[in-house]
XYZ file of C-alpha atoms in Angstrom:
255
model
C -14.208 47.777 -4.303
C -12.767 45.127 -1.566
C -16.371 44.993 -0.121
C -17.950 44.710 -3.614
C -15.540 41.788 -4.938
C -15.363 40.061 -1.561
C -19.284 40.132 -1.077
C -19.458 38.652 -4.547
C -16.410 36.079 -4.082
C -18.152 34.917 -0.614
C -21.590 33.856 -2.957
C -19.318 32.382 -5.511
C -17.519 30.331 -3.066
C -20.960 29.417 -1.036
C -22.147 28.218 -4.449
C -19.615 26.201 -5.712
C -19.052 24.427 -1.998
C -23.144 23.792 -2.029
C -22.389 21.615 -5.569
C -19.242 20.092 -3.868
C -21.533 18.949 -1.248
C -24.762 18.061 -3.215
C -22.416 15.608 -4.501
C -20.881 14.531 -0.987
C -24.466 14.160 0.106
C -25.607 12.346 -3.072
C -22.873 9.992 -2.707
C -23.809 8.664 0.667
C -27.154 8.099 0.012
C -26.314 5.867 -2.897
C -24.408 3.980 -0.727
C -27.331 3.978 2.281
C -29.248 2.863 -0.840
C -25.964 0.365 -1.260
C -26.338 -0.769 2.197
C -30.171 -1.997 2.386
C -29.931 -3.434 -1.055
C -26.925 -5.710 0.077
C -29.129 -6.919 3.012
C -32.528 -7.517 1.015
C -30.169 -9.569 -1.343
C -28.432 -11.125 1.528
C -32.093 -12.533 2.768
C -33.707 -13.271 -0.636
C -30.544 -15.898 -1.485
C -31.350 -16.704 2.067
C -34.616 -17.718 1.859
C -35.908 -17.693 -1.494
C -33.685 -20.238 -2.653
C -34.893 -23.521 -1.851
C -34.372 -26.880 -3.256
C -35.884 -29.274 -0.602
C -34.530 -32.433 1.235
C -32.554 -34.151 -1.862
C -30.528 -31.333 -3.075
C -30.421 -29.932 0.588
C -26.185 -29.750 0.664
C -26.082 -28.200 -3.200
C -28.218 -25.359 -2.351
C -27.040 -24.840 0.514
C -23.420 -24.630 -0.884
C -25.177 -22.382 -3.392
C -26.289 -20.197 -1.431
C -22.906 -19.902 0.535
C -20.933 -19.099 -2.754
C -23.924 -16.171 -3.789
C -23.347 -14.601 -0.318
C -19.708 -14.483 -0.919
C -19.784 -12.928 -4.340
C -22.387 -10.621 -2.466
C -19.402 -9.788 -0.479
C -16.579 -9.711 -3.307
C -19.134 -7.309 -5.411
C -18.944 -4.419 -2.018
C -15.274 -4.502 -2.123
C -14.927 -4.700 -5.486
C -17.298 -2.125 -6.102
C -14.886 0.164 -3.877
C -11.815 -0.833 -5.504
C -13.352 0.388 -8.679
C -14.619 3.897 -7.416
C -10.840 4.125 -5.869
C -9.242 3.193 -8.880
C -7.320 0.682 -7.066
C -5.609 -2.390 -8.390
C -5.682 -4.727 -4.959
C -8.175 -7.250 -5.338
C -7.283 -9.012 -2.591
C -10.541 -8.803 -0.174
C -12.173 -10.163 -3.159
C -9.574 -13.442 -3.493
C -10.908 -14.467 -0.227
C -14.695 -15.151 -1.589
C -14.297 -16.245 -4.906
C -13.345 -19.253 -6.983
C -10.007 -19.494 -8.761
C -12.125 -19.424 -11.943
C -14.260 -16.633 -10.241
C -11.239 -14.559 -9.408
C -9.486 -15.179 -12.603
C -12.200 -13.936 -14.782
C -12.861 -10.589 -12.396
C -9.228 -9.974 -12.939
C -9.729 -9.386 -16.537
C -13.207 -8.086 -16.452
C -12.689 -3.758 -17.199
C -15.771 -3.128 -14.654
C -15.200 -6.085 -11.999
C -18.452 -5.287 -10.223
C -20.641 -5.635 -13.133
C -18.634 -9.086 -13.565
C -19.998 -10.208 -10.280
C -23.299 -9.183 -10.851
C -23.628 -10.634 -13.964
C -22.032 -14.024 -13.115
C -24.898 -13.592 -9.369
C -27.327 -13.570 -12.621
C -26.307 -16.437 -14.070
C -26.147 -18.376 -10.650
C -29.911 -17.607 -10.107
C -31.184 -18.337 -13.700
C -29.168 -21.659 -13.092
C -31.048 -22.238 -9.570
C -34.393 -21.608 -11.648
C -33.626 -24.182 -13.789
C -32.640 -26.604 -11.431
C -36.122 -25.699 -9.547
C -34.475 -24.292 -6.847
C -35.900 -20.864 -7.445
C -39.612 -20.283 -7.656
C -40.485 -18.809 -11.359
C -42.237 -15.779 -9.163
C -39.035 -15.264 -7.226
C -36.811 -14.963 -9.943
C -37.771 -11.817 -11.024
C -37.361 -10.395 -7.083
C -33.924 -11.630 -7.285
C -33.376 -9.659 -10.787
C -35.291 -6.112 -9.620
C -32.322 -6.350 -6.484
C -29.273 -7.182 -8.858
C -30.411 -4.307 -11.406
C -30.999 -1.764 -8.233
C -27.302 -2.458 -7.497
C -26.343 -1.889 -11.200
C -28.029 1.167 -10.946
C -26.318 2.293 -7.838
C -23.109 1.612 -8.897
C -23.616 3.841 -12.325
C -24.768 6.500 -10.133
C -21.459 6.581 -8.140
C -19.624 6.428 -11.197
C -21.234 9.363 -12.744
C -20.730 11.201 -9.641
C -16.827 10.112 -10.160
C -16.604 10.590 -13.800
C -17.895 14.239 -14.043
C -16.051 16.551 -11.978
C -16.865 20.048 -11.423
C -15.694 22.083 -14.473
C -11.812 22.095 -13.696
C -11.449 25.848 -15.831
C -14.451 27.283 -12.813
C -12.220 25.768 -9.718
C -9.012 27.038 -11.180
C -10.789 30.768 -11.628
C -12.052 30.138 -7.961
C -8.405 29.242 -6.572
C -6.863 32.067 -8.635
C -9.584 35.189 -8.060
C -9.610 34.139 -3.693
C -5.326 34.276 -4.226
C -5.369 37.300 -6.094
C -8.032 39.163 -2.989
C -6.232 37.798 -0.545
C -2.835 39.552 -1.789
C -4.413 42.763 -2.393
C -6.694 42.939 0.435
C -3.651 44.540 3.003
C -3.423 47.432 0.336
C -7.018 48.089 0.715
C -7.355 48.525 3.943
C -4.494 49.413 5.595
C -5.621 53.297 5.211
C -8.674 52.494 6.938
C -7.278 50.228 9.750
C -3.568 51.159 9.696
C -1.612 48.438 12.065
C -4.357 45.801 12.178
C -4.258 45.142 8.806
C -2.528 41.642 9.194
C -4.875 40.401 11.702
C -7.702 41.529 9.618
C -6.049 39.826 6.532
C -5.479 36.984 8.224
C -9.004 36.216 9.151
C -10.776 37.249 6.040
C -7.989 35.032 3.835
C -8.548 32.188 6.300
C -12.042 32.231 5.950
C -11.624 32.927 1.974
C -9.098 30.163 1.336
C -10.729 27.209 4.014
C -14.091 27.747 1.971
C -12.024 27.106 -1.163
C -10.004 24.362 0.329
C -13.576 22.770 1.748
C -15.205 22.693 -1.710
C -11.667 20.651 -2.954
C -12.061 18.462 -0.198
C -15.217 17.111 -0.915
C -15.794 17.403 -4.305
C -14.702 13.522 -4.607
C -16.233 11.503 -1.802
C -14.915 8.230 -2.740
C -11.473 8.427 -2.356
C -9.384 8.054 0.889
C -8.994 11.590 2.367
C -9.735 12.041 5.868
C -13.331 13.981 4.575
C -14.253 11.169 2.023
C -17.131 9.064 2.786
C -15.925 5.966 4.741
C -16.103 3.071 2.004
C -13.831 0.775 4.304
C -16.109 0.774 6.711
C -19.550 0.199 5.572
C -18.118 -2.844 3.523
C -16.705 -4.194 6.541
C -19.944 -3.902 8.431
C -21.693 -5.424 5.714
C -19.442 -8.332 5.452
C -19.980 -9.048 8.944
C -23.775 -9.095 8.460
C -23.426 -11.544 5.798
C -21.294 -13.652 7.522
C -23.035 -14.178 10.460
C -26.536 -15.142 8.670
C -24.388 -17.907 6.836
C -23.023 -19.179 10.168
C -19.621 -17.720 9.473
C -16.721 -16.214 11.748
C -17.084 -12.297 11.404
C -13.805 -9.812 10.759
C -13.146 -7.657 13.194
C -14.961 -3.496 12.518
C -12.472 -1.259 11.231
C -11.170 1.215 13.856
C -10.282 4.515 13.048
C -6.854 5.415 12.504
C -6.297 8.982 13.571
C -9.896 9.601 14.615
C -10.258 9.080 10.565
C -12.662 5.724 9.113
C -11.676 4.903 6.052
């Protein structure tokens, strides 16, 4: 029976840590996706925005203030998929108006973008943006729309909590019966038996916990910390800015 139930419990615990980490997996390549749609943004308000000679200082303050709500959407954008309150980062790049309305806003990332949407349509008017550009400038803001509501579906929809309980309380229950089943059949190495098998048994299940969220702030979670602060840098240094320091890890751990 022990070789039945633990054969079965391995390719129950193999399949729910393959979902844990089709999620893990999915997450980062939203963000990869994340990471070139920042910079493709980044360059179109770089280039595509032009107003010629006489409204040379407006656009380019434009285009200054667009790059920093670029910036304020990353970190907000991990604020909200951390559920944390500390809008701080985002202070730095926004207006006191800006700020004040992303305070109130429930999704603060979709603020940004839409208030980046109203900035170009604005431009447009102004003739600052080409009427064929426009629409290269929307297709980017709705990519990053639609990467942040995959992330947040990813966040929002768990696995079933009633199949990881019955996971955590069927490898429990093996582990404490397992020295009863084979102590007849391996007499006095029955706890170093036991202790392998439950190690094995319990890490799988601890491994499938571990990375069933991948945005938080565990040591296993993708790094959300980080690629922000790489991408602020970028953005910085095409608008002739001072870059921030990369993030070092603390603990051997990026956060």
């Amino acid at each position: 029976p022990f070789t039945l139930v633990g054969t079965a419990l391995a390719i129950f615990l193999g399949f729910r840590n393959n979902s844990s980490y089709d999620r893990f997996w999915e997450g980062r390549k939203l963000w990869g996706a994340m990471i070139n749609t920042t910079r493709s943004v980044t360059r179109q308000i770089l280039t595509l925005i032009d107003g010629g000679d006489e409204a040379s200082s407006k656009v380019e303050r434009l285009k200054r203030e667009l790059v920093h709500q670029q910036i304020a959407y990353l970190h907000a954008l991990r604020h909200h998929l951390r559920d944390e309150t500390d809008r701080s980062e985002c202070e730095v790049y926004l207006s006191p108006q800006d700020y004040e309305r992303l305070s109130s806003d429930p999704n603060p990332p979709i603020g940004l973008l839409h208030s980046m949407g109203e900035r170009f349509v604005t431009a447009w008017r102004q003739g600052w943006v080409d009427t064929m550009h426009l629409p290269i400038l929307e297709r980017s803001l709705v990519s990053m729309t639609d990467i942040q509501g995959a992330c947040e579906r990813i966040k929002k929809t768990p696995i079933p909590f009633a199949y990881t309980v019955l996971m955590h309380r069927i490898v429990g229950l093996y582990c404490f019966a397992l020295p009863f089943g084979i102590y007849q059949t391996i007499g006095d190495l029955t706890p170093i038996v036991v202790l392998l098998v439950s190690y094995g048994f319990l890490g799988l299940d601890a491994i499938g916990d571990e990375i069933e969220e991948p945005f938080g702030t565990e040591a296993n979670d993708l790094p959300l910390s980080a690629f922000c602060r790489m991408l602020e840098r970028e953005a910085r240094y095409r608008i002739g800015e001072e870059m921030p320091e990369m993030l070092e890890p603390i603990d051997h751990v990026l956060t």
